[in-house]
Coordinates of N, CA and C in Angstrom, one line a residue:
X549 N 0.8 -1.2 0.0 CA 0.0 0.0 0.0 C 0.9 1.3 0.0
X550 N 2.0 1.2 0.6 CA 2.9 2.4 0.7 C 3.9 2.4 -0.4
X551 N 4.0 1.4 -1.2 CA 5.0 1.4 -2.3 C 6.4 1.4 -1.9
X552 N 6.7 0.8 -0.7 CA 8.1 0.8 -0.2 C 9.0 -0.1 -1.0
X553 N 8.5 -1.2 -1.5 CA 9.3 -2.2 -2.1 C 9.8 -1.7 -3.5
X554 N 11.0 -2.2 -3.8 CA 11.6 -1.9 -5.1 C 11.5 -3.2 -5.9
X555 N 10.3 -3.4 -6.5 CA 10.0 -4.7 -7.2 C 10.2 -5.8 -6.2
X556 N 11.1 -6.8 -6.4 CA 11.2 -7.9 -5.5 C 12.4 -7.9 -4.6
X557 N 13.1 -6.7 -4.6 CA 14.4 -6.7 -4.0 C 14.5 -6.3 -2.6
X558 N 13.4 -6.0 -1.9 CA 13.5 -5.7 -0.5 C 12.8 -6.7 0.3
X559 N 13.2 -6.8 1.6 CA 12.7 -7.9 2.4 C 12.4 -7.5 3.8
X560 N 11.4 -8.3 4.4 CA 11.1 -8.2 5.8 C 11.2 -9.6 6.4
X561 N 11.8 -9.7 7.6 CA 12.0 -11.0 8.2 C 11.6 -10.9 9.7
X562 N 11.3 -12.1 10.3 CA 11.1 -12.2 11.7 C 11.9 -13.4 12.2
X563 N 12.5 -13.2 13.4 CA 13.3 -14.4 13.9 C 12.4 -15.5 14.2
X564 N 12.8 -16.7 13.8 CA 12.0 -17.9 14.0 C 12.9 -19.1 14.3
X565 N 12.8 -19.7 15.5 CA 13.7 -20.8 15.9 C 15.1 -20.3 15.8
X566 N 15.9 -21.1 15.1 CA 17.3 -20.8 14.9 C 17.6 -20.0 13.7
X567 N 16.6 -19.6 13.0 CA 16.8 -18.7 11.8 C 15.7 -17.6 11.7
X568 N 15.1 -17.5 10.6 CA 14.1 -16.4 10.5 C 13.1 -16.8 9.3
X569 N 11.9 -16.2 9.4 CA 11.0 -16.3 8.3 C 11.2 -15.0 7.5
X570 N 11.2 -15.1 6.2 CA 11.5 -13.9 5.4 C 10.7 -13.9 4.1
X571 N 10.4 -12.7 3.6 CA 9.7 -12.6 2.3 C 10.5 -13.3 1.2
X572 N 9.9 -13.9 0.3 CA 10.5 -14.9 -0.6 C 11.5 -14.4 -1.6
X573 N 11.4 -13.1 -2.0 CA 12.4 -12.6 -2.9 C 12.1 -12.7 -4.4
X574 N 10.9 -13.2 -4.7 CA 10.4 -13.3 -6.1 C 9.0 -12.9 -6.2
X575 N 8.5 -12.1 -5.2 CA 7.2 -11.6 -5.3 C 7.2 -10.1 -4.8
X576 N 6.2 -9.4 -5.4 CA 6.0 -8.0 -4.9 C 5.4 -8.1 -3.5
X577 N 5.7 -7.1 -2.7 CA 5.2 -7.2 -1.3 C 3.7 -7.3 -1.2
X578 N 3.0 -6.6 -2.1 CA 1.5 -6.6 -2.1 C 1.0 -8.0 -2.4
X579 N 1.8 -8.9 -3.0 CA 1.4 -10.3 -3.3 C 1.7 -11.2 -2.2
X580 N 2.5 -10.9 -1.2 CA 3.0 -11.8 -0.2 C 2.0 -12.0 0.9
X581 N 1.7 -13.3 1.2 CA 0.8 -13.6 2.3 C 1.7 -14.5 3.3
X582 N 1.1 -14.7 4.5 CA 1.8 -15.4 5.5 C 2.3 -16.8 5.0
X583 N 1.5 -17.4 4.2 CA 1.9 -18.8 3.7 C 3.1 -18.7 2.7
X584 N 3.4 -17.5 2.2 CA 4.5 -17.3 1.2 C 5.9 -17.1 1.9
X585 N 5.9 -16.9 3.2 CA 7.1 -16.7 3.9 C 8.0 -17.9 3.9
X586 N 9.3 -17.7 3.9 CA 10.2 -18.9 3.7 C 11.3 -18.8 4.8
X587 N 12.0 -19.9 5.0 CA 13.1 -19.9 5.9 C 14.4 -19.3 5.2
X588 N 14.5 -19.5 4.0 CA 15.6 -18.9 3.2 C 15.1 -18.3 1.9
X589 N 15.5 -17.0 1.7 CA 15.0 -16.3 0.6 C 15.6 -16.8 -0.7
X590 N 14.9 -16.4 -1.9 CA 15.5 -16.7 -3.2 C 16.6 -15.7 -3.5
X591 N 16.8 -14.8 -2.6 CA 17.8 -13.7 -2.8 C 18.9 -13.8 -1.8
X592 N 20.1 -14.2 -2.2 CA 21.2 -14.5 -1.3 C 21.6 -13.2 -0.6
X593 N 21.4 -12.0 -1.3 CA 21.7 -10.8 -0.6 C 20.9 -10.6 0.6
X594 N 19.6 -10.9 0.6 CA 18.7 -10.7 1.7 C 19.2 -11.7 2.8
X595 N 19.5 -12.9 2.5 CA 19.9 -13.9 3.5 C 21.1 -13.4 4.3
X596 N 22.1 -12.8 3.5 CA 23.3 -12.4 4.2 C 23.1 -11.2 5.1
X597 N 22.3 -10.2 4.6 CA 22.1 -9.0 5.4 C 21.3 -9.3 6.7
X598 N 20.2 -10.1 6.5 CA 19.4 -10.4 7.7 C 20.1 -11.3 8.7
X599 N 20.8 -12.3 8.2 CA 21.5 -13.2 9.0 C 22.6 -12.4 9.8
X600 N 23.2 -11.4 9.2 CA 24.2 -10.6 9.9 C 23.6 -9.8 11.1
X601 N 22.5 -9.2 10.8 CA 21.9 -8.4 11.9 C 21.4 -9.3 13.1
X602 N 20.8 -10.4 12.7 CA 20.4 -11.3 13.8 C 21.6 -11.9 14.6
X603 N 22.7 -12.2 13.9 CA 23.8 -12.7 14.6 C 24.5 -11.6 15.5
X604 N 24.4 -10.4 15.1 CA 25.0 -9.3 15.8 C 24.2 -8.9 17.0
X605 N 22.9 -9.1 16.9 CA 22.0 -8.6 18.0 C 20.9 -9.7 18.3
X606 N 21.2 -10.5 19.3 CA 20.3 -11.5 19.8 C 18.9 -11.0 20.3
X607 N 18.9 -9.7 20.6 CA 17.7 -9.1 21.1 C 16.7 -8.6 20.0
X608 N 17.2 -8.7 18.7 CA 16.4 -8.3 17.6 C 15.4 -9.4 17.1
X609 N 14.2 -9.0 17.0 CA 13.2 -10.0 16.5 C 12.7 -9.9 15.1
X610 N 13.0 -8.7 14.5 CA 12.5 -8.5 13.2 C 13.3 -7.4 12.5
X611 N 13.4 -7.5 11.1 CA 14.2 -6.6 10.3 C 13.5 -6.3 9.1
X612 N 13.6 -5.0 8.6 CA 13.0 -4.6 7.3 C 14.2 -3.9 6.6
X613 N 14.4 -4.3 5.4 CA 15.5 -3.7 4.5 C 14.8 -3.1 3.3
X614 N 15.2 -1.8 3.1 CA 14.5 -1.0 2.1 C 15.5 -0.2 1.3
X615 N 15.0 0.2 0.1 CA 15.7 1.2 -0.8 C 14.8 2.3 -1.1
X616 N 14.1 2.8 -0.1 CA 13.2 3.9 -0.4 C 13.9 5.2 -0.8
X617 N 13.3 6.1 -1.6 CA 14.0 7.2 -2.3 C 14.8 8.1 -1.3
X618 N 14.1 8.6 -0.3 CA 14.8 9.6 0.5 C 15.9 9.0 1.4
X619 N 15.6 7.9 2.0 CA 16.7 7.2 2.8 C 17.9 6.8 1.9
X620 N 17.6 6.4 0.7 CA 18.7 6.0 -0.2 C 19.5 7.3 -0.6
X621 N 18.8 8.4 -0.8 CA 19.5 9.7 -1.1 C 20.4 10.1 0.1
X622 N 19.8 10.0 1.3 CA 20.7 10.3 2.5 C 21.9 9.4 2.6
X623 N 21.7 8.1 2.2 CA 22.8 7.2 2.3 C 23.9 7.6 1.4
X624 N 23.7 8.5 0.4 CA 24.7 8.9 -0.5 C 25.3 10.2 -0.1
X625 N 24.9 10.8 1.0 CA 25.4 12.1 1.5 C 26.6 11.9 2.4
X626 N 27.7 12.7 2.2 CA 28.8 12.6 3.1 C 28.4 12.9 4.5
X627 N 27.4 13.8 4.7 CA 27.0 14.2 6.1 C 26.2 13.1 6.7
X628 N 25.7 12.1 5.9 CA 24.9 11.0 6.5 C 23.6 11.5 7.1
X629 N 23.0 10.7 7.9 CA 21.7 11.0 8.5 C 21.8 12.0 9.6
X630 N 21.0 13.0 9.7 CA 20.9 14.0 10.8 C 19.5 14.1 11.3
X631 N 19.3 13.8 12.5 CA 17.9 13.9 13.1 C 17.5 15.4 13.4
X632 N 16.8 16.0 12.5 CA 16.4 17.4 12.7 C 15.1 17.6 13.4
X633 N 14.2 16.5 13.4 CA 12.9 16.7 13.9 C 12.5 15.8 15.1
X634 N 11.4 16.0 15.6 CA 10.9 15.2 16.8 C 10.9 13.7 16.4
X635 N 10.5 13.4 15.2 CA 10.5 12.0 14.8 C 11.9 11.4 14.8
X636 N 12.9 12.3 14.6 CA 14.3 11.9 14.5 C 14.8 11.4 15.8
X637 N 14.1 11.7 16.9 CA 14.5 11.3 18.3 C 14.6 9.8 18.4
X638 N 13.8 9.1 17.6 CA 13.9 7.6 17.6 C 15.3 7.1 17.2
X639 N 16.0 8.0 16.4 CA 17.3 7.5 15.8 C 18.5 8.3 16.3
X640 N 18.3 9.1 17.3 CA 19.4 9.9 17.9 C 20.4 8.9 18.6
X641 N 21.6 8.8 18.0 CA 22.6 7.9 18.6 C 22.3 6.4 18.3
X642 N 21.4 6.2 17.4 CA 21.0 4.8 17.1 C 21.2 4.3 15.7
X643 N 21.9 5.1 14.9 CA 22.1 4.8 13.5 C 23.6 4.4 13.2
X644 N 23.8 3.1 12.8 CA 25.1 2.6 12.4 C 25.2 2.8 10.9
X645 N 26.4 2.7 10.4 CA 26.6 2.9 9.0 C 27.5 1.8 8.4
X646 N 27.3 1.6 7.2 CA 28.1 0.5 6.5 C 28.5 1.0 5.1
X647 N 29.8 0.9 4.8 CA 30.3 1.3 3.5 C 29.8 0.3 2.4
X648 N 29.3 0.8 1.3 CA 28.9 -0.1 0.2 C 30.1 -0.9 -0.3
X649 N 29.9 -2.2 -0.4 CA 31.0 -3.1 -0.9 C 30.5 -3.9 -2.1
X650 N 29.6 -3.3 -2.9 CA 29.0 -4.0 -4.0 C 27.8 -4.8 -3.6
X651 N 27.3 -5.6 -4.5 CA 26.1 -6.4 -4.2 C 26.5 -7.4 -3.1
X652 N 25.6 -7.5 -2.1 CA 25.9 -8.4 -1.0 C 25.6 -9.9 -1.3
X653 N 26.5 -10.5 -2.1 CA 26.3 -11.9 -2.6 C 27.4 -12.8 -2.1
X654 N 28.2 -12.3 -1.2 CA 29.3 -13.1 -0.7 C 29.2 -13.3 0.8
X655 N 29.1 -14.5 1.3 CA 29.0 -14.8 2.7 C 30.1 -14.2 3.5
X656 N 31.3 -13.9 2.9 CA 32.4 -13.3 3.6 C 32.0 -11.9 4.1
X657 N 31.0 -11.3 3.5 CA 30.6 -9.9 3.9 C 29.8 -9.9 5.2
X658 N 29.3 -11.1 5.6 CA 28.5 -11.1 6.8 C 29.2 -10.6 8.1
X659 N 30.4 -11.0 8.3 CA 31.1 -10.5 9.5 C 31.3 -9.0 9.5
X660 N 31.5 -8.4 8.3 CA 31.6 -7.0 8.2 C 30.3 -6.3 8.5
X661 N 29.2 -6.8 8.1 CA 27.9 -6.3 8.4 C 27.6 -6.4 9.9
X662 N 28.0 -7.5 10.5 CA 27.8 -7.7 11.9 C 28.6 -6.7 12.7
X663 N 29.9 -6.4 12.3 CA 30.7 -5.5 13.0 C 30.1 -4.1 12.9
X664 N 29.5 -3.7 11.7 CA 28.9 -2.4 11.6 C 27.7 -2.3 12.6
X665 N 26.9 -3.3 12.7 CA 25.8 -3.2 13.6 C 26.3 -3.1 15.1
X666 N 27.3 -3.8 15.4 CA 27.8 -3.8 16.8 C 28.6 -2.5 17.1
X667 N 28.9 -1.8 16.1 CA 29.7 -0.5 16.3 C 28.9 0.6 17.0
X668 N 27.6 0.5 17.0 CA 26.8 1.4 17.7 C 25.8 0.6 18.6
X669 N 26.2 0.5 19.8 CA 25.4 -0.3 20.8 C 24.0 0.2 20.9
X670 N 23.0 -0.7 20.8 CA 21.6 -0.3 20.9 C 21.1 0.3 19.6
X671 N 21.8 0.3 18.5 CA 21.3 0.9 17.3 C 20.0 0.2 16.8
X672 N 19.2 1.0 16.1 CA 18.0 0.4 15.5 C 17.9 0.5 14.0
X673 N 19.0 1.1 13.4 CA 19.0 1.3 12.0 C 20.4 1.1 11.5
X674 N 20.6 0.5 10.3 CA 21.9 0.4 9.6 C 21.7 1.1 8.3
X675 N 22.4 2.3 8.2 CA 22.3 3.1 7.0 C 23.5 2.5 6.1
X676 N 23.1 2.0 5.0 CA 24.1 1.3 4.1 C 24.4 2.3 3.0
X677 N 25.6 2.9 3.0 CA 25.9 3.9 2.1 C 25.7 3.5 0.6
X678 N 25.2 4.4 -0.2 CA 25.0 4.2 -1.6 C 24.1 3.0 -1.9
X679 N 23.3 2.6 -0.9 CA 22.5 1.4 -1.1 C 21.1 1.5 -0.5
X680 N 20.9 1.7 0.8 CA 19.6 1.8 1.4 C 19.8 1.7 2.9
X681 N 18.8 1.0 3.6 CA 18.9 0.9 5.0 C 18.2 -0.3 5.5
X682 N 18.5 -0.7 6.8 CA 17.7 -1.6 7.5 C 17.2 -1.0 8.8
X683 N 16.0 -1.2 9.2 CA 15.5 -0.9 10.6 C 15.2 -2.2 11.2
X684 N 15.5 -2.3 12.5 CA 15.2 -3.5 13.3 C 14.8 -3.3 14.7
X685 N 14.0 -4.2 15.2 CA 13.5 -4.0 16.6 C 13.1 -5.4 17.1
X686 N 12.4 -5.4 18.3 CA 12.0 -6.6 19.0 C 10.9 -7.3 18.2
X687 N 10.1 -6.5 17.5 CA 8.9 -7.1 16.8 C 8.8 -6.5 15.4
X688 N 8.0 -7.2 14.6 CA 7.7 -6.6 13.2 C 7.1 -5.3 13.3
X689 N 6.2 -5.1 14.3 CA 5.6 -3.7 14.4 C 6.7 -2.7 14.7
X690 N 7.6 -2.9 15.6 CA 8.6 -1.9 15.9 C 9.5 -1.7 14.7
X691 N 9.9 -2.7 14.0 CA 10.8 -2.5 12.8 C 10.1 -1.7 11.7
X692 N 8.8 -2.1 11.5 CA 8.0 -1.4 10.4 C 7.9 0.1 10.7
X693 N 7.4 0.4 12.0 CA 7.2 1.8 12.3 C 8.5 2.6 12.3
X694 N 9.6 2.0 12.8 CA 10.9 2.7 12.7 C 11.2 3.0 11.2
X695 N 11.0 2.0 10.3 CA 11.3 2.3 8.9 C 10.4 3.4 8.4
X696 N 9.2 3.5 8.8 CA 8.3 4.6 8.4 C 8.9 5.9 8.8
X697 N 9.2 6.0 10.1 CA 9.8 7.3 10.6 C 11.1 7.6 10.0
X698 N 11.9 6.6 9.7 CA 13.3 6.9 9.2 C 13.2 7.5 7.8
X699 N 12.3 6.9 6.9 CA 12.1 7.4 5.6 C 11.6 8.8 5.7
X700 N 10.6 9.1 6.6 CA 10.1 10.4 6.7 C 11.1 11.4 7.2
X701 N 12.0 11.0 8.1 CA 13.0 11.9 8.6 C 14.0 12.2 7.4
X702 N 14.3 11.2 6.6 CA 15.2 11.4 5.5 C 14.6 12.3 4.5
X703 N 13.3 12.2 4.3 CA 12.6 13.1 3.4 C 12.7 14.6 3.9
X704 N 12.5 14.8 5.2 CA 12.6 16.1 5.7 C 14.0 16.6 5.5
X705 N 15.0 15.8 5.8 CA 16.4 16.2 5.6 C 16.7 16.6 4.2
X706 N 16.3 15.8 3.2 CA 16.6 16.2 1.8 C 15.8 17.5 1.4
X707 N 14.6 17.7 1.9 CA 13.9 18.9 1.6 C 14.5 20.1 2.2
X708 N 15.1 19.9 3.4 CA 15.8 21.0 4.1 C 17.0 21.4 3.3
X709 N 17.7 20.4 2.8 CA 18.9 20.7 2.0 C 18.6 21.4 0.7
X710 N 17.5 20.9 0.1 CA 17.0 21.5 -1.2 C 16.6 22.9 -1.0
X711 N 16.1 23.3 0.2 CA 15.6 24.6 0.4 C 16.7 25.7 0.3
X712 N 17.9 25.3 0.7 CA 19.0 26.3 0.7 C 18.9 27.2 1.9
X713 N 17.9 27.1 2.7 CA 17.8 28.0 3.9 C 18.7 27.5 5.0
X714 N 19.0 28.4 6.0 CA 19.8 28.0 7.1 C 19.0 27.0 8.0
X715 N 19.5 25.9 8.3 CA 18.7 24.9 9.1 C 18.9 25.1 10.6
X716 N 17.8 25.0 11.3 CA 17.9 25.0 12.8 C 18.0 23.6 13.3
X717 N 19.1 23.3 13.9 CA 19.3 22.0 14.5 C 18.9 21.9 15.9
X718 N 18.2 20.9 16.4 CA 17.7 20.8 17.8 C 18.9 20.8 18.7
X719 N 18.7 21.4 19.9 CA 19.8 21.4 20.9 C 20.0 19.9 21.3
X720 N 21.3 19.6 21.6 CA 21.7 18.2 21.9 C 21.0 17.7 23.1
X721 N 20.9 18.5 24.2 CA 20.2 18.0 25.4 C 18.7 17.8 25.2
X722 N 18.1 18.6 24.3 CA 16.7 18.4 24.1 C 16.5 17.1 23.2
X723 N 17.3 16.9 22.2 CA 17.2 15.7 21.4 C 17.5 14.5 22.2
X724 N 18.5 14.5 23.1 CA 18.8 13.4 24.0 C 17.6 13.0 24.9
X725 N 17.0 14.0 25.5 CA 15.8 13.8 26.3 C 14.7 13.2 25.5
X726 N 14.5 13.8 24.3 CA 13.4 13.3 23.5 C 13.6 11.8 23.1
X727 N 14.9 11.5 22.8 CA 15.2 10.1 22.5 C 14.9 9.2 23.6
X728 N 15.2 9.6 24.8 CA 14.8 8.8 26.0 C 13.3 8.6 26.1
X729 N 12.6 9.7 26.0 CA 11.1 9.6 26.1 C 10.5 8.8 25.0
X730 N 11.1 8.8 23.8 CA 10.6 8.0 22.7 C 10.5 6.5 22.9
X731 N 11.3 6.0 23.9 CA 11.3 4.6 24.2 C 10.7 4.2 25.5
X732 N 9.9 5.2 26.1 CA 9.1 4.8 27.2 C 8.0 3.9 26.7
X733 N 7.4 3.1 27.6 CA 6.5 2.1 27.2 C 5.3 2.6 26.3
X734 N 4.8 3.8 26.7 CA 3.7 4.3 25.9 C 4.0 4.9 24.6
X735 N 5.3 5.1 24.3 CA 5.7 5.8 23.1 C 6.6 5.0 22.2
X736 N 7.0 3.8 22.6 CA 8.0 3.0 21.9 C 7.4 2.7 20.5
X737 N 8.3 2.5 19.5 CA 7.9 2.3 18.1 C 6.9 1.2 18.0
X738 N 5.8 1.4 17.4 CA 4.8 0.3 17.1 C 3.7 0.2 18.2
X739 N 4.0 0.6 19.4 CA 3.0 0.4 20.5 C 1.7 1.1 20.2
X740 N 1.7 2.3 19.7 CA 0.5 3.0 19.5 C 0.0 2.9 18.0
X741 N 0.9 2.7 17.1 CA 0.6 2.8 15.7 C 0.1 1.5 15.0
X742 N 0.6 0.4 15.5 CA 0.5 -0.9 14.7 C -0.9 -1.3 14.5
X743 N -1.7 -1.3 15.5 CA -3.1 -1.8 15.4 C -3.9 -1.0 14.3
X744 N -3.7 0.3 14.3 CA -4.3 1.2 13.3 C -3.8 0.9 11.9
X745 N -2.5 0.7 11.8 CA -1.9 0.4 10.5 C -2.4 -0.9 9.9
X746 N -2.5 -1.9 10.7 CA -3.0 -3.2 10.2 C -4.5 -3.1 9.8
X747 N -5.3 -2.3 10.6 CA -6.7 -2.2 10.3 C -6.9 -1.4 9.0
X748 N -6.0 -0.4 8.8 CA -6.1 0.4 7.6 C -5.6 -0.3 6.3
X749 N -4.5 -1.0 6.4 CA -3.9 -1.6 5.2 C -4.0 -3.1 5.1
X750 N -4.3 -3.8 6.2 CA -4.5 -5.2 6.2 C -3.3 -6.0 5.7
X751 N -3.5 -6.9 4.8 CA -2.4 -7.7 4.2 C -1.5 -6.9 3.3
X752 N -1.9 -5.7 2.9 CA -1.1 -4.9 2.0 C -0.3 -3.8 2.8
X753 N 0.0 -4.1 4.1 CA 0.6 -3.1 4.9 C 1.9 -2.6 4.4
X754 N 2.6 -3.3 3.6 CA 3.9 -2.9 3.0 C 3.8 -2.1 1.8

């Protein structure tokens, strides 16, 4: 419904047993139903990226990997991601980065991806330069909602840069406090939003 997928090349997964359930890699997201989820994707790139995040972070229960336009644009900026807005508080101090090393089709890349995720303790996003990003959390709801806010924050960042105007950056202490508040039980990603999202979009939530 949101048009986030780039044909068949993006994936959502949830930890399952010793591995994960993942979108199959040969279907558009709007076509995918629960019965289509697989243990191993038809896309080796997806398997490598998702396996690396799960290996690096035992606390992670779900991952979404996207190439959405604004986040991909930010991934190409030397300045990287900058949280300018209230929504950005979810990502303050929680964005790890990874240098693009070509198409992720080599299992030897997995330890490098793991190291990138571990480089920022408690991160919820891996910004993959010149590529895209992953958001991850304890549940599918958390990962999905984080991805929504991350793309929105990147859209704001790109539009600010395009405006050419002087940008007002939030005070560090204010952003730090907002980041803490954003993860209180009543505000954590997905807690308030997920039920409404599913009711609105149903099986076409992606």
